[in-house]
Amino acid sequence: MSKLAGKQVLLIVSGGIAAFKALELIRLLRRQACAVSCVLTRNGAEFVTPLSLQALSESKVYTDLFSLTDESEMGHIQLSRSADLLVVVPASADLLARMAAGMADDLASTVLLATDKPVLVAPAMNVRMWLHAATQANMRLLQSRGIQVVGPDEGAMACNEFGPGRMSEPAAILSAIEALLAPDAVVASRPLEGRHALVTSGPTHEPIDPVRYIANRSSGRQGHAIAAELAALGARVTLVSGPVSVPDPAGANVVRVETAAEMLHACQAALPADIAVFAAAVADWRVANAAEGKIKKQPGVAAPNLELVPNPDILATIAATGPSRPRLVVGFAAETDDLMANAQSKLIRKNADWIVANDVSPSTGIMGGEENAVHIITASGVEDWPRVPKQQVARRLAQRIADWLR
Ligand code: C5P
């Protein structure tokens, strides 16, 4: 049974070259027996015709606030409330600004102001317009009011520029709609049944002697949440975890390790896997000359010198091309400087399929905190996800993985 059967979506199509993707989205929604009606703005009508929206949605298209017939058939208040979800696709910079300001000067903005239903926006605009402080401030304001956002992606744009601003693909918008309208159905359909997922999480401890070690501040919260969400979608999950104090995630088989060498060994032993997500903060170096007994401090004797040698890169080792390489390899990049450039180069250097990048500068409060704002970097572009609790990042990532494998 389709996840969206019997649901009702109101699509608001505003002006922009990406408006043509609304047609594909309608097709995907209708295939799931989801009822679709459309509001087409004046600028949107420059890119798609009411007739094509009507033909695909098999429903009336609303275009004018002051159409007396529309008002008598269905007033804008009723239109805004009869749907389960409003989806703005594409959301132009102008419409987002008018939403943020609470304006109601055409049918689209009036419906958006009058609704009591969840709203999902799929921004699409030129990269400079997206990055402009005004648009960014509008997005923060809208998100703080509970507006959901999908995209925009980064990549080549119709205006011959490159960067964030390209509207998400219809399949990604569909996943976001499913996650909002039918989260239980997504979980209940267990799309990862029969798949094996390998996840690393937490820090590693590299011994100096039997009682001392080198460590880092990773809590394991994000990796453990990912393991739980993959398991909730039906995957058999092997979680290779460094020393953490968070509880074991439900449904995962947990292998506890201390050092990077042990983590690599446990990951290799867990193969084959369909999916591998490397969320652990693996120590880059270990102590070459770790002492067998506790190093004693002695009066007059100099402090010990620790010789460090590099640890194996677990992600790069497992992602190297070969028969045991998982189909989808996802790495993380936590950076304080040049986030996107460093993450892009990690994608290539480590042969990963996706990198989940996040800014862990102290001012973000992300490291050790409850929330995360990530960017998903793939060979075809970048998706910027809004800042949400780590649990929700994990849920969306697990669903994105299930979509990709599907
Ligand atoms: O190089 P960097 O540590 O920033 O790379 C981060 C990504 O690589 C993460 O996915 C992390 O789990 C993985 N990694 C690894 N083994 C290492 C170092 C990093 O698997 N020795």
Tab-separated table of C-alpha atoms and ligand atoms in Angstrom:
chain	number	residue	atom	x	y	z
A	1	MET	CA	0.000	0.000	0.000
A	2	SER	CA	1.372	3.387	-0.953
A	3	LYS	CA	2.501	5.625	1.874
A	4	LEU	CA	0.634	8.691	0.656
A	5	ALA	CA	-2.634	7.065	-0.431
A	6	GLY	CA	-5.564	9.211	0.607
A	7	LYS	CA	-3.384	12.174	1.594
A	8	GLN	CA	-3.951	15.581	0.071
A	9	VAL	CA	-1.161	17.932	-0.966
A	10	LEU	CA	-1.579	21.525	-2.120
A	11	LEU	CA	1.302	22.477	-4.419
A	12	ILE	CA	2.117	26.149	-4.739
A	13	VAL	CA	4.101	26.722	-7.907
A	14	SER	CA	5.938	30.038	-7.996
A	15	GLY	CA	8.085	31.577	-10.710
A	16	GLY	CA	11.425	30.066	-11.675
A	17	ILE	CA	12.977	27.768	-14.210
A	18	ALA	CA	12.667	24.905	-11.685
A	19	ALA	CA	8.855	25.095	-11.967
A	20	PHE	CA	9.014	22.358	-14.598
A	21	LYS	CA	10.144	19.929	-11.859
A	22	ALA	CA	6.748	20.449	-10.186
A	23	LEU	CA	5.256	18.436	-13.048
A	24	GLU	CA	7.429	15.414	-12.239
A	25	LEU	CA	6.609	15.791	-8.531
A	26	ILE	CA	2.877	15.730	-9.321
A	27	ARG	CA	3.411	12.536	-11.322
A	28	LEU	CA	5.254	10.904	-8.395
A	29	LEU	CA	2.537	11.955	-5.929
A	30	ARG	CA	-0.299	10.774	-8.166
A	31	ARG	CA	1.434	7.427	-8.623
A	32	GLN	CA	1.037	7.022	-4.856
A	33	ALA	CA	-2.680	7.869	-5.068
A	34	CYS	CA	-2.022	11.154	-3.280
A	35	ALA	CA	-4.548	13.875	-4.170
A	36	VAL	CA	-2.855	16.987	-5.560
A	37	SER	CA	-4.276	20.422	-6.193
A	38	CYS	CA	-2.238	23.380	-7.383
A	39	VAL	CA	-1.977	27.108	-6.896
A	40	LEU	CA	-0.009	28.718	-9.728
A	41	THR	CA	1.386	32.216	-9.194
A	42	ARG	CA	1.422	34.814	-11.969
A	43	ASN	CA	5.193	34.369	-12.389
A	44	GLY	CA	4.885	30.594	-12.172
A	45	ALA	CA	2.513	30.721	-15.149
A	46	GLU	CA	5.421	32.103	-17.212
A	47	PHE	CA	7.152	28.721	-16.812
A	48	VAL	CA	4.384	26.102	-16.687
A	49	THR	CA	0.814	26.288	-17.929
A	50	PRO	CA	-2.294	25.754	-15.790
A	51	LEU	CA	-3.323	23.129	-18.324
A	52	SER	CA	-0.265	20.910	-17.792
A	53	LEU	CA	-0.657	21.122	-13.973
A	54	GLN	CA	-4.346	20.326	-14.311
A	55	ALA	CA	-3.767	17.387	-16.667
A	56	LEU	CA	-1.207	15.760	-14.384
A	57	SER	CA	-2.951	16.500	-11.088
A	58	GLU	CA	-6.391	15.674	-12.501
A	59	SER	CA	-7.632	18.544	-10.421
A	60	LYS	CA	-8.534	22.207	-10.754
A	61	VAL	CA	-5.662	24.711	-10.764
A	62	TYR	CA	-6.141	27.933	-8.794
A	63	THR	CA	-4.518	31.006	-10.220
A	64	ASP	CA	-6.272	34.165	-9.145
A	65	LEU	CA	-7.223	35.417	-5.697
A	66	PHE	CA	-10.152	37.429	-7.016
A	67	SER	CA	-11.745	34.826	-9.250
A	68	LEU	CA	-15.364	34.959	-8.169
A	69	THR	CA	-16.059	31.407	-9.297
A	70	ASP	CA	-13.114	30.019	-7.330
A	71	GLU	CA	-14.167	31.988	-4.283
A	72	SER	CA	-17.668	30.585	-4.448
A	73	GLU	CA	-16.446	27.037	-5.102
A	74	MET	CA	-13.646	27.082	-2.583
A	75	GLY	CA	-12.461	30.172	-0.744
A	76	HIS	CA	-8.757	30.651	-0.056
A	77	ILE	CA	-9.252	29.854	3.618
A	78	GLN	CA	-10.808	26.518	2.807
A	79	LEU	CA	-8.182	25.843	0.130
A	80	SER	CA	-5.422	26.428	2.678
A	81	ARG	CA	-6.985	24.056	5.183
A	82	SER	CA	-8.361	21.193	3.133
A	83	ALA	CA	-4.866	19.847	2.343
A	84	ASP	CA	-2.729	17.787	4.733
A	85	LEU	CA	0.406	19.616	3.593
A	86	LEU	CA	1.309	22.706	1.546
A	87	VAL	CA	4.404	22.351	-0.642
A	88	VAL	CA	5.976	25.398	-2.313
A	89	VAL	CA	7.792	24.125	-5.363
A	90	PRO	CA	9.782	26.058	-6.404
A	91	ALA	CA	9.951	28.611	-3.601
A	92	SER	CA	11.360	31.782	-5.181
A	93	ALA	CA	13.362	34.333	-3.165
A	94	ASP	CA	10.464	36.737	-3.592
A	95	LEU	CA	7.800	34.350	-2.292
A	96	LEU	CA	9.993	33.351	0.669
A	97	ALA	CA	10.456	37.046	1.512
A	98	ARG	CA	6.718	37.663	1.318
A	99	MET	CA	6.065	34.605	3.510
A	100	ALA	CA	8.579	35.861	6.069
A	101	ALA	CA	6.925	39.305	6.066
A	102	GLY	CA	3.434	37.793	6.419
A	103	MET	CA	2.174	39.381	3.223
A	104	ALA	CA	-1.015	38.281	1.505
A	105	ASP	CA	-1.048	40.077	-1.837
A	106	ASP	CA	-1.868	37.164	-4.121
A	107	LEU	CA	-3.515	33.773	-3.829
A	108	ALA	CA	-0.270	31.884	-3.023
A	109	SER	CA	0.825	34.187	-0.182
A	110	THR	CA	-2.741	34.447	1.159
A	111	VAL	CA	-3.128	30.678	1.288
A	112	LEU	CA	0.265	30.379	3.008
A	113	LEU	CA	-0.706	32.988	5.606
A	114	ALA	CA	-4.140	31.478	6.221
A	115	THR	CA	-3.071	27.864	6.586
A	116	ASP	CA	-2.964	25.885	9.806
A	117	LYS	CA	-1.245	22.938	8.078
A	118	PRO	CA	2.463	22.105	7.822
A	119	VAL	CA	4.334	23.856	5.010
A	120	LEU	CA	7.337	22.500	3.095
A	121	VAL	CA	9.341	24.822	0.838
A	122	ALA	CA	11.780	23.807	-1.908
A	123	PRO	CA	13.849	26.947	-2.557
A	124	ALA	CA	15.235	27.561	-6.049
A	125	MET	CA	17.088	30.670	-7.102
A	126	ASN	CA	20.366	32.097	-8.317
A	127	VAL	CA	23.286	31.350	-5.984
A	128	ARG	CA	23.826	35.059	-5.062
A	129	MET	CA	20.144	35.459	-4.243
A	130	TRP	CA	20.239	32.348	-2.029
A	131	LEU	CA	23.394	33.460	-0.229
A	132	HIS	CA	22.170	37.057	0.210
A	133	ALA	CA	21.860	38.012	3.875
A	134	ALA	CA	18.196	38.926	3.335
A	135	THR	CA	17.282	35.468	1.992
A	136	GLN	CA	19.302	33.720	4.700
A	137	ALA	CA	17.587	35.809	7.400
A	138	ASN	CA	14.183	35.030	5.862
A	139	MET	CA	14.986	31.303	5.882
A	140	ARG	CA	16.041	31.388	9.544
A	141	LEU	CA	12.839	33.233	10.429
A	142	LEU	CA	10.644	30.820	8.464
A	143	GLN	CA	12.359	27.777	9.973
A	144	SER	CA	11.991	29.211	13.470
A	145	ARG	CA	8.237	29.317	12.742
A	146	GLY	CA	8.232	25.634	11.841
A	147	ILE	CA	8.400	25.881	8.046
A	148	GLN	CA	10.115	22.744	6.687
A	149	VAL	CA	12.776	23.076	4.019
A	150	VAL	CA	14.143	20.676	1.414
A	151	GLY	CA	17.283	21.809	-0.411
A	152	PRO	CA	18.430	23.746	-2.237
A	153	ASP	CA	21.108	21.590	-3.836
A	154	GLU	CA	24.446	22.798	-5.035
A	155	GLY	CA	25.474	22.379	-8.638
A	156	ALA	CA	25.395	23.881	-12.112
A	157	MET	CA	22.465	26.258	-12.528
A	158	ALA	CA	20.407	27.512	-15.446
A	159	CYS	CA	22.086	30.930	-15.084
A	160	ASN	CA	25.497	29.330	-15.815
A	161	GLU	CA	26.682	29.804	-12.251
A	162	PHE	CA	27.652	27.072	-9.797
A	163	GLY	CA	26.666	26.866	-6.146
A	164	PRO	CA	23.723	26.356	-3.812
A	165	GLY	CA	20.337	27.397	-5.166
A	166	ARG	CA	19.296	24.580	-7.469
A	167	MET	CA	15.968	23.089	-6.439
A	168	SER	CA	16.044	19.569	-4.988
A	169	GLU	CA	15.127	16.771	-7.331
A	170	PRO	CA	11.461	15.655	-7.277
A	171	ALA	CA	12.427	12.295	-5.691
A	172	ALA	CA	14.100	14.115	-2.763
A	173	ILE	CA	11.057	16.392	-2.349
A	174	LEU	CA	8.830	13.293	-2.403
A	175	SER	CA	10.919	11.721	0.394
A	176	ALA	CA	10.580	14.903	2.450
A	177	ILE	CA	6.799	14.826	1.886
A	178	GLU	CA	6.630	11.162	2.921
A	179	ALA	CA	8.700	11.866	6.031
A	180	LEU	CA	6.276	14.658	7.007
A	181	LEU	CA	2.969	13.043	6.069
A	182	ALA	CA	3.605	9.392	6.729
A	183	PRO	CA	6.607	8.939	9.050
A	184	ASP	CA	5.108	5.785	10.527
A	185	ALA	CA	4.390	4.342	7.100
A	186	VAL	CA	8.005	4.948	6.032
A	187	VAL	CA	9.202	3.046	9.096
A	188	ALA	CA	6.489	0.387	8.788
A	189	SER	CA	7.411	-0.357	5.184
A	190	ARG	CA	10.892	-1.419	6.404
A	191	PRO	CA	12.626	-0.400	3.170
A	192	LEU	CA	16.010	-1.699	4.402
A	193	GLU	CA	14.785	-5.210	5.184
A	194	GLY	CA	17.408	-7.723	4.067
A	195	ARG	CA	20.229	-5.119	4.029
A	196	HIS	CA	23.240	-5.147	6.293
A	197	ALA	CA	24.473	-1.772	7.546
A	198	LEU	CA	27.829	-1.204	9.212
A	199	VAL	CA	28.089	1.935	11.373
A	200	THR	CA	31.060	3.279	13.351
A	201	SER	CA	30.492	5.640	16.260
A	202	GLY	CA	32.184	7.347	19.180
A	203	PRO	CA	35.851	8.145	19.788
A	204	THR	CA	38.781	5.764	19.901
A	205	HIS	CA	41.155	5.529	22.874
A	206	GLU	CA	44.823	5.096	22.049
A	207	PRO	CA	46.810	3.814	25.053
A	208	ILE	CA	49.905	5.546	26.392
A	209	ASP	CA	50.282	2.878	29.064
A	210	PRO	CA	47.742	0.518	30.727
A	211	VAL	CA	46.012	3.388	32.571
A	212	ARG	CA	46.419	6.427	30.304
A	213	TYR	CA	45.178	7.099	26.786
A	214	ILE	CA	44.692	9.733	24.052
A	215	ALA	CA	41.014	10.431	23.284
A	216	ASN	CA	38.674	13.045	21.818
A	217	ARG	CA	35.337	14.640	22.734
A	218	SER	CA	33.048	12.553	20.489
A	219	SER	CA	29.917	11.432	22.397
A	220	GLY	CA	28.750	8.832	19.857
A	221	ARG	CA	25.311	10.455	19.894
A	222	GLN	CA	25.072	10.997	16.119
A	223	GLY	CA	26.476	7.597	15.102
A	224	HIS	CA	24.309	5.723	17.604
A	225	ALA	CA	21.193	7.582	16.380
A	226	ILE	CA	22.037	6.604	12.782
A	227	ALA	CA	22.399	2.948	13.798
A	228	ALA	CA	18.989	3.096	15.536
A	229	GLU	CA	17.263	4.690	12.541
A	230	LEU	CA	18.762	2.239	10.038
A	231	ALA	CA	17.577	-0.603	12.275
A	232	ALA	CA	14.107	0.991	12.509
A	233	LEU	CA	13.933	0.874	8.698
A	234	GLY	CA	14.563	-2.865	8.797
A	235	ALA	CA	18.345	-3.116	8.265
A	236	ARG	CA	20.486	-5.596	10.167
A	237	VAL	CA	22.915	-3.198	11.830
A	238	THR	CA	26.424	-3.837	13.124
A	239	LEU	CA	27.502	-0.880	15.232
A	240	VAL	CA	31.238	-0.754	15.920
A	241	SER	CA	31.533	1.655	18.807
A	242	GLY	CA	34.434	3.226	20.635
A	243	PRO	CA	34.089	3.909	24.388
A	244	VAL	CA	30.913	5.979	24.918
A	245	SER	CA	28.434	6.579	27.711
A	246	VAL	CA	25.299	6.803	25.537
A	247	PRO	CA	23.054	3.703	25.675
A	248	ASP	CA	23.171	1.012	22.988
A	249	PRO	CA	20.726	1.781	20.164
A	250	ALA	CA	17.691	-0.480	19.892
A	251	GLY	CA	17.948	-3.176	17.269
A	252	ALA	CA	21.697	-2.957	16.566
A	253	ASN	CA	24.348	-5.572	17.191
A	254	VAL	CA	27.024	-3.605	19.097
A	255	VAL	CA	30.712	-4.490	18.856
A	256	ARG	CA	32.724	-2.568	21.462
A	257	VAL	CA	36.302	-1.563	20.676
A	258	GLU	CA	38.876	0.812	22.116
A	259	THR	CA	41.531	1.565	19.541
A	260	ALA	CA	41.453	2.479	15.845
A	261	ALA	CA	43.236	-0.782	15.020
A	262	GLU	CA	40.510	-2.740	16.829
A	263	MET	CA	37.822	-0.678	15.079
A	264	LEU	CA	39.286	-1.462	11.656
A	265	HIS	CA	39.534	-5.141	12.503
A	266	ALA	CA	35.891	-5.239	13.729
A	267	CYS	CA	34.694	-3.432	10.573
A	268	GLN	CA	36.526	-5.846	8.305
A	269	ALA	CA	35.097	-8.791	10.247
A	270	ALA	CA	31.565	-7.366	9.807
A	271	LEU	CA	31.750	-7.338	5.984
A	272	PRO	CA	29.979	-7.894	3.643
A	273	ALA	CA	27.654	-4.940	4.125
A	274	ASP	CA	25.352	-3.055	1.767
A	275	ILE	CA	25.741	0.236	3.597
A	276	ALA	CA	28.632	1.606	5.673
A	277	VAL	CA	28.366	4.837	7.654
A	278	PHE	CA	31.570	6.060	9.319
A	279	ALA	CA	30.506	8.458	12.044
A	280	ALA	CA	33.301	7.600	14.514
A	281	ALA	CA	35.883	10.219	15.446
A	282	VAL	CA	38.876	7.955	14.963
A	283	ALA	CA	42.165	9.102	16.494
A	284	ASP	CA	44.522	10.029	13.678
A	285	TRP	CA	47.589	8.858	15.615
A	286	ARG	CA	48.468	6.247	18.203
A	287	VAL	CA	51.414	6.026	20.537
A	288	ALA	CA	54.115	3.924	18.911
A	289	ASN	CA	55.908	3.108	22.114
A	290	ALA	CA	52.949	2.495	24.465
A	291	ALA	CA	54.359	1.172	27.736
A	292	GLU	CA	53.415	-2.287	28.996
A	293	GLY	CA	53.439	-1.123	32.614
A	294	LYS	CA	52.293	2.169	34.140
A	295	ILE	CA	54.861	4.877	33.418
A	296	LYS	CA	56.141	6.096	36.801
A	297	LYS	CA	57.026	9.676	37.419
A	298	GLN	CA	60.326	9.850	39.201
A	299	PRO	CA	61.990	12.864	40.746
A	300	GLY	CA	64.717	14.169	38.445
A	301	VAL	CA	63.655	12.013	35.478
A	302	ALA	CA	62.399	13.900	32.399
A	303	ALA	CA	58.764	13.559	31.262
A	304	PRO	CA	58.332	10.763	28.719
A	305	ASN	CA	58.345	11.539	25.013
A	306	LEU	CA	55.429	10.073	23.122
A	307	GLU	CA	56.218	8.992	19.599
A	308	LEU	CA	53.031	9.108	17.504
A	309	VAL	CA	52.445	7.065	14.377
A	310	PRO	CA	49.438	7.350	11.994
A	311	ASN	CA	46.419	5.111	12.474
A	312	PRO	CA	44.880	3.314	9.523
A	313	ASP	CA	42.050	5.243	7.857
A	314	ILE	CA	39.098	2.904	8.379
A	315	LEU	CA	36.770	4.700	5.967
A	316	ALA	CA	39.369	4.799	3.179
A	317	THR	CA	40.297	1.161	3.751
A	318	ILE	CA	36.708	-0.138	3.581
A	319	ALA	CA	35.783	2.235	0.711
A	320	ALA	CA	38.711	1.141	-1.469
A	321	THR	CA	37.464	-0.473	-4.662
A	322	GLY	CA	37.180	-4.230	-4.350
A	323	PRO	CA	34.664	-7.062	-4.125
A	324	SER	CA	33.902	-6.415	-0.444
A	325	ARG	CA	33.248	-2.669	-0.851
A	326	PRO	CA	29.745	-1.811	0.463
A	327	ARG	CA	27.420	-0.394	-2.209
A	328	LEU	CA	27.016	2.877	-0.346
A	329	VAL	CA	29.854	4.309	1.747
A	330	VAL	CA	29.098	7.419	3.799
A	331	GLY	CA	31.794	9.372	5.645
A	332	PHE	CA	31.619	12.354	7.966
A	333	ALA	CA	33.641	15.550	7.913
A	334	ALA	CA	33.625	17.645	11.054
A	335	GLU	CA	35.567	20.827	10.334
A	336	THR	CA	36.207	24.217	11.860
A	337	ASP	CA	37.657	25.838	8.696
A	338	ASP	CA	36.949	25.590	4.956
A	339	LEU	CA	34.166	23.087	5.640
A	340	MET	CA	32.951	22.526	2.097
A	341	ALA	CA	36.374	22.447	0.419
A	342	ASN	CA	37.719	19.970	2.993
A	343	ALA	CA	34.618	17.808	2.745
A	344	GLN	CA	34.747	17.755	-1.066
A	345	SER	CA	38.375	16.666	-1.055
A	346	LYS	CA	37.588	13.947	1.558
A	347	LEU	CA	34.873	12.569	-0.735
A	348	ILE	CA	37.454	11.984	-3.450
A	349	ARG	CA	40.497	11.119	-1.326
A	350	LYS	CA	38.647	8.475	0.690
A	351	ASN	CA	36.568	7.140	-2.239
A	352	ALA	CA	33.318	7.723	-0.292
A	353	ASP	CA	29.940	8.033	-2.038
A	354	TRP	CA	28.616	10.709	0.315
A	355	ILE	CA	30.213	12.952	2.914
A	356	VAL	CA	28.066	14.357	5.709
A	357	ALA	CA	29.795	17.655	6.513
A	358	ASN	CA	29.250	19.741	9.611
A	359	ASP	CA	30.813	22.854	11.068
A	360	VAL	CA	32.045	22.080	14.581
A	361	SER	CA	33.426	25.551	15.386
A	362	PRO	CA	32.824	26.205	19.106
A	363	SER	CA	30.349	29.009	18.259
A	364	THR	CA	27.972	26.477	16.599
A	365	GLY	CA	27.605	24.434	19.821
A	366	ILE	CA	27.299	21.302	17.661
A	367	MET	CA	30.212	19.240	19.048
A	368	GLY	CA	28.808	17.428	22.082
A	369	GLY	CA	25.457	19.221	21.624
A	370	GLU	CA	21.984	17.934	20.805
A	371	GLU	CA	21.583	19.537	17.371
A	372	ASN	CA	23.349	19.293	14.050
A	373	ALA	CA	23.300	21.216	10.749
A	374	VAL	CA	24.741	19.093	7.970
A	375	HIS	CA	25.502	19.281	4.264
A	376	ILE	CA	25.282	16.097	2.204
A	377	ILE	CA	28.028	16.084	-0.414
A	378	THR	CA	27.790	13.659	-3.304
A	379	ALA	CA	29.398	13.495	-6.750
A	380	SER	CA	26.375	15.324	-8.178
A	381	GLY	CA	26.123	18.225	-5.737
A	382	VAL	CA	25.437	19.397	-2.200
A	383	GLU	CA	22.250	19.350	-0.118
A	384	ASP	CA	22.071	21.789	2.790
A	385	TRP	CA	19.914	20.405	5.598
A	386	PRO	CA	18.500	22.737	8.255
A	387	ARG	CA	19.698	22.626	11.859
A	388	VAL	CA	17.620	20.018	13.725
A	389	PRO	CA	18.147	17.563	16.626
A	390	LYS	CA	20.745	14.840	15.861
A	391	GLN	CA	17.988	12.254	16.036
A	392	GLN	CA	16.200	13.930	13.124
A	393	VAL	CA	19.414	14.184	11.099
A	394	ALA	CA	19.789	10.425	11.641
A	395	ARG	CA	16.193	9.733	10.573
A	396	ARG	CA	16.499	11.790	7.418
A	397	LEU	CA	19.875	10.257	6.567
A	398	ALA	CA	18.500	6.727	7.026
A	399	GLN	CA	15.556	7.572	4.771
A	400	ARG	CA	17.873	9.132	2.201
A	401	ILE	CA	19.953	5.928	2.255
A	402	ALA	CA	16.819	3.786	1.793
A	403	ASP	CA	15.719	5.975	-1.141
A	404	TRP	CA	19.118	5.713	-2.758
A	405	LEU	CA	19.190	1.921	-2.487
A	406	ARG	CA	15.640	1.743	-3.836
B	1	C5P	O1	40.095	12.679	7.903
B	1	C5P	P1	38.980	12.884	8.848
B	1	C5P	O2	39.217	12.270	10.204
B	1	C5P	O3	38.459	14.267	8.972
B	1	C5P	O4	37.790	12.057	8.143
B	1	C5P	C1	36.580	11.898	8.709
B	1	C5P	C2	35.920	10.643	8.210
B	1	C5P	O5	36.848	9.575	8.083
B	1	C5P	C3	34.892	10.155	9.190
B	1	C5P	O6	33.882	9.491	8.461
B	1	C5P	C4	35.685	9.198	10.058
B	1	C5P	O7	34.866	8.250	10.688
B	1	C5P	C5	36.612	8.560	9.032
B	1	C5P	N1	37.914	8.143	9.565
B	1	C5P	C6	38.213	6.801	9.667
B	1	C5P	N2	39.456	6.403	10.119
B	1	C5P	C7	40.393	7.314	10.462
B	1	C5P	C8	40.094	8.691	10.366
B	1	C5P	C9	38.844	9.067	9.921
B	1	C5P	O8	37.357	5.955	9.366
B	1	C5P	N3	41.578	6.911	10.884
